[in-house]
XYZ file of C-alpha atoms in Angstrom:
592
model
C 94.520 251.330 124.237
C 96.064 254.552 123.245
C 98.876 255.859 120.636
C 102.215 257.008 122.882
C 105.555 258.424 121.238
C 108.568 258.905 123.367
C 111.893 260.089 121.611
C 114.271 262.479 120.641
C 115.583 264.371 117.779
C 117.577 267.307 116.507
C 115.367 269.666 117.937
C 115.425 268.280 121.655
C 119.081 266.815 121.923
C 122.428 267.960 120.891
C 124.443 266.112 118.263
C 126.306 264.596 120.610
C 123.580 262.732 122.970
C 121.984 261.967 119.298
C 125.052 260.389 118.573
C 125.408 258.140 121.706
C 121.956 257.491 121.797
C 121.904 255.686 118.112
C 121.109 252.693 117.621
C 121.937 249.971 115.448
C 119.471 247.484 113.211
C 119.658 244.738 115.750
C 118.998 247.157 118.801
C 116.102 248.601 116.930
C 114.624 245.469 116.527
C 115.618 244.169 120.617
C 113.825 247.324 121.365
C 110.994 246.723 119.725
C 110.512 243.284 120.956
C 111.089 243.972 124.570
C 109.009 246.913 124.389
C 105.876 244.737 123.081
C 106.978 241.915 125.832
C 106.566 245.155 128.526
C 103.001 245.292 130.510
C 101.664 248.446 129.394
C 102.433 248.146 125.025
C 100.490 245.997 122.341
C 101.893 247.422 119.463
C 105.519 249.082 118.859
C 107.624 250.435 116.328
C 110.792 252.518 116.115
C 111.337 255.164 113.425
C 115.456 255.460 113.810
C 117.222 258.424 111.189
C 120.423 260.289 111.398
C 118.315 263.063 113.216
C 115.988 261.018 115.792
C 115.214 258.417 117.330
C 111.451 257.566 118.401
C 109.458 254.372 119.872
C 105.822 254.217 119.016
C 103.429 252.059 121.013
C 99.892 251.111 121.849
C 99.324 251.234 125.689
C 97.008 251.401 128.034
C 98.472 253.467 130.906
C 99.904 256.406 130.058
C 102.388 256.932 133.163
C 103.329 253.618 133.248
C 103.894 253.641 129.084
C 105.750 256.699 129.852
C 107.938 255.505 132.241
C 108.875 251.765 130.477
C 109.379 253.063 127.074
C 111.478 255.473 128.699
C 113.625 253.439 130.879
C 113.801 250.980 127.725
C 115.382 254.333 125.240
C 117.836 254.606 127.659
C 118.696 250.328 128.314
C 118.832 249.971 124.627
C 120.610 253.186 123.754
C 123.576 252.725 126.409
C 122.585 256.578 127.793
C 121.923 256.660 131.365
C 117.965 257.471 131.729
C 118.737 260.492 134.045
C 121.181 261.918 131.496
C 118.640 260.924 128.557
C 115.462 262.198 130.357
C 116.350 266.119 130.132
C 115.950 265.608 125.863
C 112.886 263.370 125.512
C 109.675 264.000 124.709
C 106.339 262.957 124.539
C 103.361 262.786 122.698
C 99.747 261.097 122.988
C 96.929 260.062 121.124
C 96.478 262.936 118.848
C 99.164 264.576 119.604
C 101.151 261.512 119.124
C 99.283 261.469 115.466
C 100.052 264.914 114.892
C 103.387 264.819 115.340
C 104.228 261.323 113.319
C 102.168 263.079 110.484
C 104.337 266.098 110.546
C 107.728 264.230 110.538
C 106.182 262.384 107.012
C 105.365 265.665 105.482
C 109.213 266.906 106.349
C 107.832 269.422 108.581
C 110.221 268.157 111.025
C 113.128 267.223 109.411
C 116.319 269.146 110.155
C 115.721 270.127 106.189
C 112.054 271.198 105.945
C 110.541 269.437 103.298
C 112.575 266.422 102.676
C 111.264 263.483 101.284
C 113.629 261.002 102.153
C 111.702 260.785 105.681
C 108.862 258.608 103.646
C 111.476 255.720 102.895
C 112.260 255.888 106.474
C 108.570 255.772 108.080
C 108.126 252.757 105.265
C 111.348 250.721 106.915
C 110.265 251.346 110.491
C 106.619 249.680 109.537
C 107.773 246.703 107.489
C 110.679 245.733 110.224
C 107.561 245.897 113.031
C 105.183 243.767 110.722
C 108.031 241.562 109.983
C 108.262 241.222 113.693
C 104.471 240.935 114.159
C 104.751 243.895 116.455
C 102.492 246.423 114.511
C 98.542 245.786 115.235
C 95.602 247.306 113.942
C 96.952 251.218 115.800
C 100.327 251.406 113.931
C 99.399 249.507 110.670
C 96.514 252.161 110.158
C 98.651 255.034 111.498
C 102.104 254.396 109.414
C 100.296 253.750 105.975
C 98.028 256.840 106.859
C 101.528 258.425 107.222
C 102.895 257.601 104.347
C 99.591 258.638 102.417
C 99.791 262.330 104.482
C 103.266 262.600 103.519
C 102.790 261.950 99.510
C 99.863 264.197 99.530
C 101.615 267.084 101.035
C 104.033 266.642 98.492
C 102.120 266.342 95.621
C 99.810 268.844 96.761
C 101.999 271.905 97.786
C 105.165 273.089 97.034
C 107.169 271.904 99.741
C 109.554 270.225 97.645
C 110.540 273.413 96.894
C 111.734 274.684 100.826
C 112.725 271.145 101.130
C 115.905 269.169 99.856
C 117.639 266.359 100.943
C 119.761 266.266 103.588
C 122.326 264.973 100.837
C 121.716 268.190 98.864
C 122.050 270.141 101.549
C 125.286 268.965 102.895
C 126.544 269.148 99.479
C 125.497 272.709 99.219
C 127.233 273.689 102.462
C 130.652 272.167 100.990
C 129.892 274.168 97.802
C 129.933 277.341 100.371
C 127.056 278.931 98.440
C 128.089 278.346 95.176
C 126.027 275.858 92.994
C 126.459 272.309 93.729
C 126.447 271.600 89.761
C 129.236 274.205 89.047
C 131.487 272.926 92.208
C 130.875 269.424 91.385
C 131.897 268.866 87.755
C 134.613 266.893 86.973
C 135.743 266.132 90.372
C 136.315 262.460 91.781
C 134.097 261.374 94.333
C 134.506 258.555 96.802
C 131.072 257.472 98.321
C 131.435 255.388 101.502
C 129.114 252.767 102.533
C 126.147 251.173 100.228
C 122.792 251.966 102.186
C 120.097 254.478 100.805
C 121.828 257.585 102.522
C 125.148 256.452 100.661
C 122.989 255.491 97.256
C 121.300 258.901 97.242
C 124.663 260.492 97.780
C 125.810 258.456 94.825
C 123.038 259.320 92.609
C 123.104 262.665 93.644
C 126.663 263.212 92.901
C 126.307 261.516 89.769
C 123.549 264.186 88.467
C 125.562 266.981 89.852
C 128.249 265.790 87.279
C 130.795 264.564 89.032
C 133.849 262.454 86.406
C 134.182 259.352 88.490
C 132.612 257.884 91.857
C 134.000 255.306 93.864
C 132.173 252.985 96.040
C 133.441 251.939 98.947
C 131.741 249.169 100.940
C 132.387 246.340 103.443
C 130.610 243.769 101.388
C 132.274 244.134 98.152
C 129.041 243.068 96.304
C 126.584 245.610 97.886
C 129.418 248.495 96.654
C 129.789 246.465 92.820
C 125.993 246.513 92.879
C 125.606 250.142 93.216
C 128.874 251.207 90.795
C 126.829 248.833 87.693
C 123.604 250.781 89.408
C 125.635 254.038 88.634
C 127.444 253.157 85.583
C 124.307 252.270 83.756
C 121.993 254.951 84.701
C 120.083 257.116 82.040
C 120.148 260.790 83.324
C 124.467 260.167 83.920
C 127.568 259.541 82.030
C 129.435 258.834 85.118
C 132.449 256.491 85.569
C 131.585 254.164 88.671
C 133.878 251.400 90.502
C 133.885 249.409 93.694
C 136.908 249.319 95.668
C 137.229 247.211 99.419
C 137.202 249.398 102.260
C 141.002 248.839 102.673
C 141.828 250.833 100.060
C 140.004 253.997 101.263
C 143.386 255.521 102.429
C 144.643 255.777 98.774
C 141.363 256.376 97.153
C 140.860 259.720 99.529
C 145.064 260.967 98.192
C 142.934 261.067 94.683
C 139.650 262.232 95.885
C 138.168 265.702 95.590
C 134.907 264.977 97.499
C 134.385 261.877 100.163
C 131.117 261.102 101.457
C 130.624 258.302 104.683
C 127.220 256.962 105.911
C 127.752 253.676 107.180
C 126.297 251.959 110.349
C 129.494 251.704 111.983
C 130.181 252.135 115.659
C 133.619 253.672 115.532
C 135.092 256.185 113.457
C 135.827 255.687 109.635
C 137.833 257.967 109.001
C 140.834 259.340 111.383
C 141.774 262.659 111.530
C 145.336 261.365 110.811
C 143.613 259.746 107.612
C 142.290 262.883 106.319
C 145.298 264.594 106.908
C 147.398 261.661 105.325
C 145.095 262.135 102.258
C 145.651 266.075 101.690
C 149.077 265.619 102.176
C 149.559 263.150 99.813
C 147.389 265.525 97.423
C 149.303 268.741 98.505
C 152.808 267.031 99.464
C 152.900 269.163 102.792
C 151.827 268.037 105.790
C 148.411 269.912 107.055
C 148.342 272.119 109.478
C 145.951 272.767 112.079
C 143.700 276.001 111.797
C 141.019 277.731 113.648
C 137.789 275.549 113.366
C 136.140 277.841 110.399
C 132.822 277.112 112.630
C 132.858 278.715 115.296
C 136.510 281.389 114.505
C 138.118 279.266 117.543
C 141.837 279.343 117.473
C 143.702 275.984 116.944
C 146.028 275.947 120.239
C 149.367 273.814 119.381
C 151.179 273.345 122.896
C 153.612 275.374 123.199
C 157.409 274.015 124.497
C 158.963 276.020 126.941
C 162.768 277.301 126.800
C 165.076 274.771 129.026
C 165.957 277.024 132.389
C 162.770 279.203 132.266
C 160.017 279.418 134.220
C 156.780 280.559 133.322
C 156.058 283.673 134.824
C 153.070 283.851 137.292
C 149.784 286.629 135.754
C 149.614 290.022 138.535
C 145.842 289.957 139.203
C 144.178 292.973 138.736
C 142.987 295.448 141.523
C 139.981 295.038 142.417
C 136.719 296.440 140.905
C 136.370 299.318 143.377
C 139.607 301.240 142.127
C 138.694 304.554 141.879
C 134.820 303.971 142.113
C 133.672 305.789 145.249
C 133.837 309.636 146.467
C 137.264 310.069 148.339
C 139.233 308.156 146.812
C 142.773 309.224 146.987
C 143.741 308.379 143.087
C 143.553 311.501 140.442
C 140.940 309.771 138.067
C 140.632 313.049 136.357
C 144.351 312.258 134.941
C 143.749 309.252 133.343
C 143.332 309.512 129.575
C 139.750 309.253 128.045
C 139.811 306.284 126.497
C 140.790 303.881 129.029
C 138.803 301.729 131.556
C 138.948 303.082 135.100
C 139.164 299.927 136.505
C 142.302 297.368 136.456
C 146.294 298.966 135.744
C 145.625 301.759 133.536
C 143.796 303.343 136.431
C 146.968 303.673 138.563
C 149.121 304.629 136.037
C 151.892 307.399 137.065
C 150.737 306.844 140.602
C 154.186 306.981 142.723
C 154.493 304.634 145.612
C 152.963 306.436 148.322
C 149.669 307.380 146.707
C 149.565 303.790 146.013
C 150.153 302.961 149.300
C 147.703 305.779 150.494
C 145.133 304.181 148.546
C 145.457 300.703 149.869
C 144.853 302.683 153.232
C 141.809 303.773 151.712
C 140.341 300.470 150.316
C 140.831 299.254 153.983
C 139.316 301.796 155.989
C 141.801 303.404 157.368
C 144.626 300.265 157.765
C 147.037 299.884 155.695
C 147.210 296.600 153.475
C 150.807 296.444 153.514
C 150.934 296.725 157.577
C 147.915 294.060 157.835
C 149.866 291.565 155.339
C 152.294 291.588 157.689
C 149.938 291.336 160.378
C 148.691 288.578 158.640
C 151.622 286.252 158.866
C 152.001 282.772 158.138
C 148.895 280.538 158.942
C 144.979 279.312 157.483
C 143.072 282.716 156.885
C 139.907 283.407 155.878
C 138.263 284.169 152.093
C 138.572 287.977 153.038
C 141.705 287.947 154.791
C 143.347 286.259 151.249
C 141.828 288.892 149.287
C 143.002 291.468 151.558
C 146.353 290.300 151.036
C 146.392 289.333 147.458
C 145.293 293.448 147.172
C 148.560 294.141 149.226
C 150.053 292.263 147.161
C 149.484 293.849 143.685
C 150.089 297.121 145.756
C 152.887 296.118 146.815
C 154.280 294.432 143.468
C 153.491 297.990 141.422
C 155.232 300.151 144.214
C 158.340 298.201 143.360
C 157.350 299.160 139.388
C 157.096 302.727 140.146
C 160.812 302.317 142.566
C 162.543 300.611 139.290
C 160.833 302.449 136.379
C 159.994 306.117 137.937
C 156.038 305.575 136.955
C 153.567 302.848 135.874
C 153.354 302.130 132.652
C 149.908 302.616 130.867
C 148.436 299.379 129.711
C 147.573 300.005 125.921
C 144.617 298.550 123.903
C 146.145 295.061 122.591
C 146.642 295.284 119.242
C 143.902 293.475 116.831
C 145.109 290.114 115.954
C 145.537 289.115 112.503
C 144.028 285.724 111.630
C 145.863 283.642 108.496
C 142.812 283.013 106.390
C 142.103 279.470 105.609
C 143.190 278.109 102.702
C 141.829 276.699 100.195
C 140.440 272.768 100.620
C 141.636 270.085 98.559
C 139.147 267.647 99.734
C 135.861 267.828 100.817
C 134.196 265.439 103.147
C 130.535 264.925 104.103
C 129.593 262.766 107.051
C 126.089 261.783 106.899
C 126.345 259.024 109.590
C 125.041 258.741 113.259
C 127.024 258.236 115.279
C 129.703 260.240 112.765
C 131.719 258.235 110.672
C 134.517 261.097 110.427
C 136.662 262.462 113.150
C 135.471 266.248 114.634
C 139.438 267.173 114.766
C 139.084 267.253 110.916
C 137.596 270.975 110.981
C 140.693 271.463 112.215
C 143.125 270.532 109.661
C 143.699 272.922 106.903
C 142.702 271.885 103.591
C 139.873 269.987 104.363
C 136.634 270.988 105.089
C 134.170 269.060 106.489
C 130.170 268.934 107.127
C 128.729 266.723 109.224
C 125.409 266.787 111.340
C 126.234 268.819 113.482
C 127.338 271.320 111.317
C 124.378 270.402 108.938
C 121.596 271.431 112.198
C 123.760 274.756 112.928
C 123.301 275.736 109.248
C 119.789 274.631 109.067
C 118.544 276.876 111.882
C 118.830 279.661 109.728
C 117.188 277.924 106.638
C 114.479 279.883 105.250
C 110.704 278.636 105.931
C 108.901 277.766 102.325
C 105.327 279.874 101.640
C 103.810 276.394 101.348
C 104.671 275.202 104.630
C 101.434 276.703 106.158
C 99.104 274.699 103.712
C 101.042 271.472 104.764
C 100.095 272.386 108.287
C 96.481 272.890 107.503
C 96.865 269.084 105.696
C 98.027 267.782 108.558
C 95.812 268.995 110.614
C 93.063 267.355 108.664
C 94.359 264.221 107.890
C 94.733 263.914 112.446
C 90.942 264.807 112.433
C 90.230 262.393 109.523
C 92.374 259.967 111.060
C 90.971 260.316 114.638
C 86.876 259.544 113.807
C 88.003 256.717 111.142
C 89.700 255.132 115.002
C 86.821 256.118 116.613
C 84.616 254.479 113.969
C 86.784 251.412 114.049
C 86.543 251.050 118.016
C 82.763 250.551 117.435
C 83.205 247.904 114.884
C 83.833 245.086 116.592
C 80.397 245.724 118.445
C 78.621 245.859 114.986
C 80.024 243.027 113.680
C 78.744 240.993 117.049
C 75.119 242.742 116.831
C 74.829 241.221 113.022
C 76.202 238.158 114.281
C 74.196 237.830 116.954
C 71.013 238.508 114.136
C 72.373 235.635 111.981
C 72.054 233.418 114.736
C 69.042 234.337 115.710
C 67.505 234.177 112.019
C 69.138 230.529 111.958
C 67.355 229.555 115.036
C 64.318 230.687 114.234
C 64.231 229.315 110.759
C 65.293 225.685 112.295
C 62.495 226.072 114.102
C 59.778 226.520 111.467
C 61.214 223.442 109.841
C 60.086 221.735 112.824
C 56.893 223.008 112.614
C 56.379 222.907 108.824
C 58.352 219.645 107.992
C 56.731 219.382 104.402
C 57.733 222.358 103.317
C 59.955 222.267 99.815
C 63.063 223.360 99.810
C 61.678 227.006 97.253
C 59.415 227.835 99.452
C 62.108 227.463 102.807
C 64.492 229.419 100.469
C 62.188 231.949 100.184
C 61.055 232.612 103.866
C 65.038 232.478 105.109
C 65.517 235.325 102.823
C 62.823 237.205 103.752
C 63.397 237.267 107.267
C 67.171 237.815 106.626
C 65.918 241.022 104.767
C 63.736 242.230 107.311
C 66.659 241.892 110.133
C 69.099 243.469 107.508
C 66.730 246.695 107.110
C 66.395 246.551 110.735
C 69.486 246.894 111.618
C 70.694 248.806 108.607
C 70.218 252.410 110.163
C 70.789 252.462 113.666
C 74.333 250.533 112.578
C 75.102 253.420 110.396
C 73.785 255.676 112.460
C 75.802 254.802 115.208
C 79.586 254.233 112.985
C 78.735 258.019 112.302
C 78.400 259.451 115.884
C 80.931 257.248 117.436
C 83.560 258.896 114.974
C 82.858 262.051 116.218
C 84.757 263.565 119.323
C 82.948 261.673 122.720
C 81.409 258.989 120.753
C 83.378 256.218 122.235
C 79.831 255.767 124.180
C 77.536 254.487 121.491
C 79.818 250.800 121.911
C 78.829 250.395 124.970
C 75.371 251.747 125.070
C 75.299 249.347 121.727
C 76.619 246.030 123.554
C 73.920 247.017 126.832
C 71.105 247.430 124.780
C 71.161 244.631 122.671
C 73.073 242.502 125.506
C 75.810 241.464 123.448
C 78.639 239.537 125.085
C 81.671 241.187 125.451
C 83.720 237.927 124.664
C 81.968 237.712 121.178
C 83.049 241.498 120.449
C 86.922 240.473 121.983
C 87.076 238.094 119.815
C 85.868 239.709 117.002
C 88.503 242.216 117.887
C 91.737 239.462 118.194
C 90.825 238.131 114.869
C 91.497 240.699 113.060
C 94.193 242.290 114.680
C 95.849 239.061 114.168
C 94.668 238.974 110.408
C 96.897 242.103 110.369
C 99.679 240.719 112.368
C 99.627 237.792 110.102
C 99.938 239.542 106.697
C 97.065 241.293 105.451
C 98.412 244.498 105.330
C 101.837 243.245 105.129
C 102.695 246.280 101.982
C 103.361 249.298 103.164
C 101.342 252.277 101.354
């Protein structure tokens, strides 16, 4: 059997296939189940943040494991697998290690560094051993994990590139200023009660915030984590629990609003959040250019009764002007200007215009072959033909009203209001978002969510002490890699000493038959010797053989093991089962 990882994440899908492709707690665990239930998995697990989603399992066909946990990504997600398969990836054996070691350490985290990943990686293995889904592969491999992860932490100075994804949003509402300055004495309103929600909480509360209210839809999860709040050490913070009905009039006396909550729909409106800032400001807010990308908000315009909107004059085509004889004085057009499109032709009088269509044509004129032309199905280059008689056509008539063409002038630079100021700032931490997209759009509010979080954090500057975690990870895959190897070979070990046992038994039954008078010191004393003897026997080539079989190619020494001794392979199966199902059953049911 072999480690396989299929998923994707931040860094392989947009926001928005991220977003569709969540799941919730009960599809997680359907997932799991029927991916253990499938023919080519053992073992399986699903690590599910706001930022990825990943199924781990032991199987023993790679193409086949490929393709089921694959197709099951997509069934459980609700994203067609042809639309999914484009942003998934895949990983094996020590690759597979590799990369689950480097999302523990934060290296992969859409903020380098961040811890919270380890609370993660510790759900995702409890809710597989509570589902007795996690076997020997992923028990040993998540607690390794979570070990690889608290070393790099503790070891380098990570935590100093890395932050939460809490403190980061929070630092991208601040706009650069520091959290702790922008922070005091506002009123926050936290919604939802889960860990991303707590540590929003908590974090608010240390940034020194007056008052947080929680918002929750059990009423004594969100009471829980206000008395959680309220009595706190390191905070003098005021802390209540409202239901989530009255989220509408706690965001009109809000300054910040956080939402992480495993709801399917939106949680917030953008007619909410503009409710709330007018009811802060007392005028309604506007709609502005999306401060993200300089976009311009678009209202729809209503036309004037009577009028009709006027149709746009396409431009001549690209050649205008471009090859030797052309008939147009390009020499007379001021510097400054493009040659191409209706400042090229301007002052030309009607038959220079006219002389020139002759000249785009080779030697007919447009105007004659429009007529030509007629009524009737024509061809792609008989419509551009006569869309260019057209336009001719269209500015001889300017130059017969107005004496000359006009010059088409650079358009004047267009002045932008600036933004004003937010009166409420909102943080969506939730996948799929809890908070309506349209609100980057309404003035006075601003709003960071994850998709605004993974543009920011592209740019994020790289810690010094990122290599070193590398180099950690690294090891811990090597380390990790012979202590499987060694463990493979086990099971055979186990067998050979049983195997000994029995024969030691055996042969002392039979000296009893042989020596019947023989007291029970004496028979004592013989069964130990011989069990000695068979014990220093076997001692080195045992050890011997644990230490080449956890180097690279020493999956051999098993079987040359079970062939010389001719051990049978039932005994070492079923030393096997047993204790993957002591570790099924419990034994290593505490996560590191």
């Amino acid at each position: 059997m072999s480690l396989l990882v299929v998923g994707l994440s931040h860094r392989s899908a947009p926001v928005s296939v991220l977003e569709r492709a969540s799941l919730s707690v009960d599809a997680q665990v359907k997932l799991v189940q029927d991916t253990v239930a499938a023919e080519p998995a053992a073992e399986a697990a699903v690590l599910a943040t706001c930022n990825r989603i990943e199924l781990y399992a032991d199987v023993d066909k790679f193409h086949a494991g490929v393709s089921e946990l694959s197709t099951l990504l997509a069934q459980h997600s609700g994203v067609g697998l042809e639309e999914l398969t484009p942003y998934l990836y895949v990983h094996y054996e020590d690759r597979a290690v590799h990369h689950l070691f480097s999302v523990a350490c934060g290296l992969d985290s859409m903020v380098v560094g961040e811890g919270q990943i380890l609370g993660q990686i510790k759900d995702s293995l409890a809710r597989a051993q509570e589902l007795h889904t996690a076997g020997r592969l992923l028990n040993d491999l998540f607690q390794q994990a979570l070990r690889v992860g608290k070393r790099a932490h503790s070891e380098t100075g990570i935590d100093r590139a890395g932050q939460s994804l809490v403190t980061f949003g929070l630092e991208q509402l601040a706009a650069g200023g520091a959290v702790t300055d922008w922070a005091h004495g506002k009123k926050a309103l936290v919604i939802g009660a889960g860990s991303m929600s707590s540590l929003a909480a908590a974090t608010l509360a240390r940034a020194g915030v007056a008052e947080i209210v929680i918002a929750n839809r059990t009423q004594e999860r969100a009471e829980r984590l206000a008395q959680i709040l309220t009595e706190g050490d390191d905070t003098a913070v005021r802390a209540r629990a409202v239901a989530m009905s009255a989220v509408p009039d706690e965001l009109t006396r809000a300054d910040i609003a956080v939402s992480c909550t495993g709801a399917t729909g939106l949680v917030l409106t953008a007619e909410t959040i503009a409710a709330a800032v007018e009811g802060r400001t007392g005028a309604p807010a506007a709609q502005v250019a999306d401060h993200r990308t300089g976009g311009e908000a678009r209202p729809t315009a209503v036309k004037p009764a009577g009028k009709t909107e006027a149709r746009e004059t396409p431009l001549p085509p690209a050649t205008v002007g471009a090859e030797d004889g052309c008939p147009l004085d390009l020499a007379a057009v001021e510097p400054g200007f493009s040659l191409l499109g209706e400042s090229a032709v301007a002052g030309i009088d009607a038959a220079t215009l006219e002389q020139h269509g002759t000249w785009v044509d080779g030697g007919t004129s447009l105007l004659e072959r429009r007529r030509k032309l007629g009524g009737g199905t024509v061809d792609r280059r008989e419509r551009t033909v006569e869309a260019d008689a057209e336009l001719i056509g269209a500015l001889a008539a300017t130059v017969a009203t107005a004496g000359r063409i006009p010059e088409l002038r650079k358009p004047e630079p267009v002045v932008v209001a600036p933004r004003p100021e937010p009166v409420l700032f909102v943080l969506d931490l939730a996948m799929p978002r809890d908070v309506d997209a349209a609100v980057h759009r309404l003035a006075g509010a601003r709003l960071v969510d994850i998709e605004s979080l993974a543009e920011a954090s592209a740019d994020a500057p790289m810690a010094a002490d990122v290599d070193q975690v590398r180099r950690i990870v690294a090891d811990e895959v090597a380390d990790f890699a012979a202590a499987q190897r060694a463990a493979h070979i086990t099971p055979t070990v186990v067998a050979l000493r049983t195997m000994a046992a029995d024969v030691v038994a055996s042969e002392i039954a039979r000296l009893e038959g042989r020596l019947p008078g023989l007291d029970d010191k004496h028979r004592a004393e013989i069964t130990q010797t011989v069990r000695r003897v068979v014990d220093k026997l076997l001692h080195a080539p045992t050890v011997r053989v644990k230490q080449l079989a956890a180097e690279p190619g020493g999956a051999g020494y098993a079987d040359a093991l079970r062939t010389l001794f001719d051990l049978d392979p039932e005994t070492v199966a079923s030393v096997s089962q047993a204790d993957d199902d002591s570790q099924k059953n419990g034994r290593n049911r505490g996560p590191a």
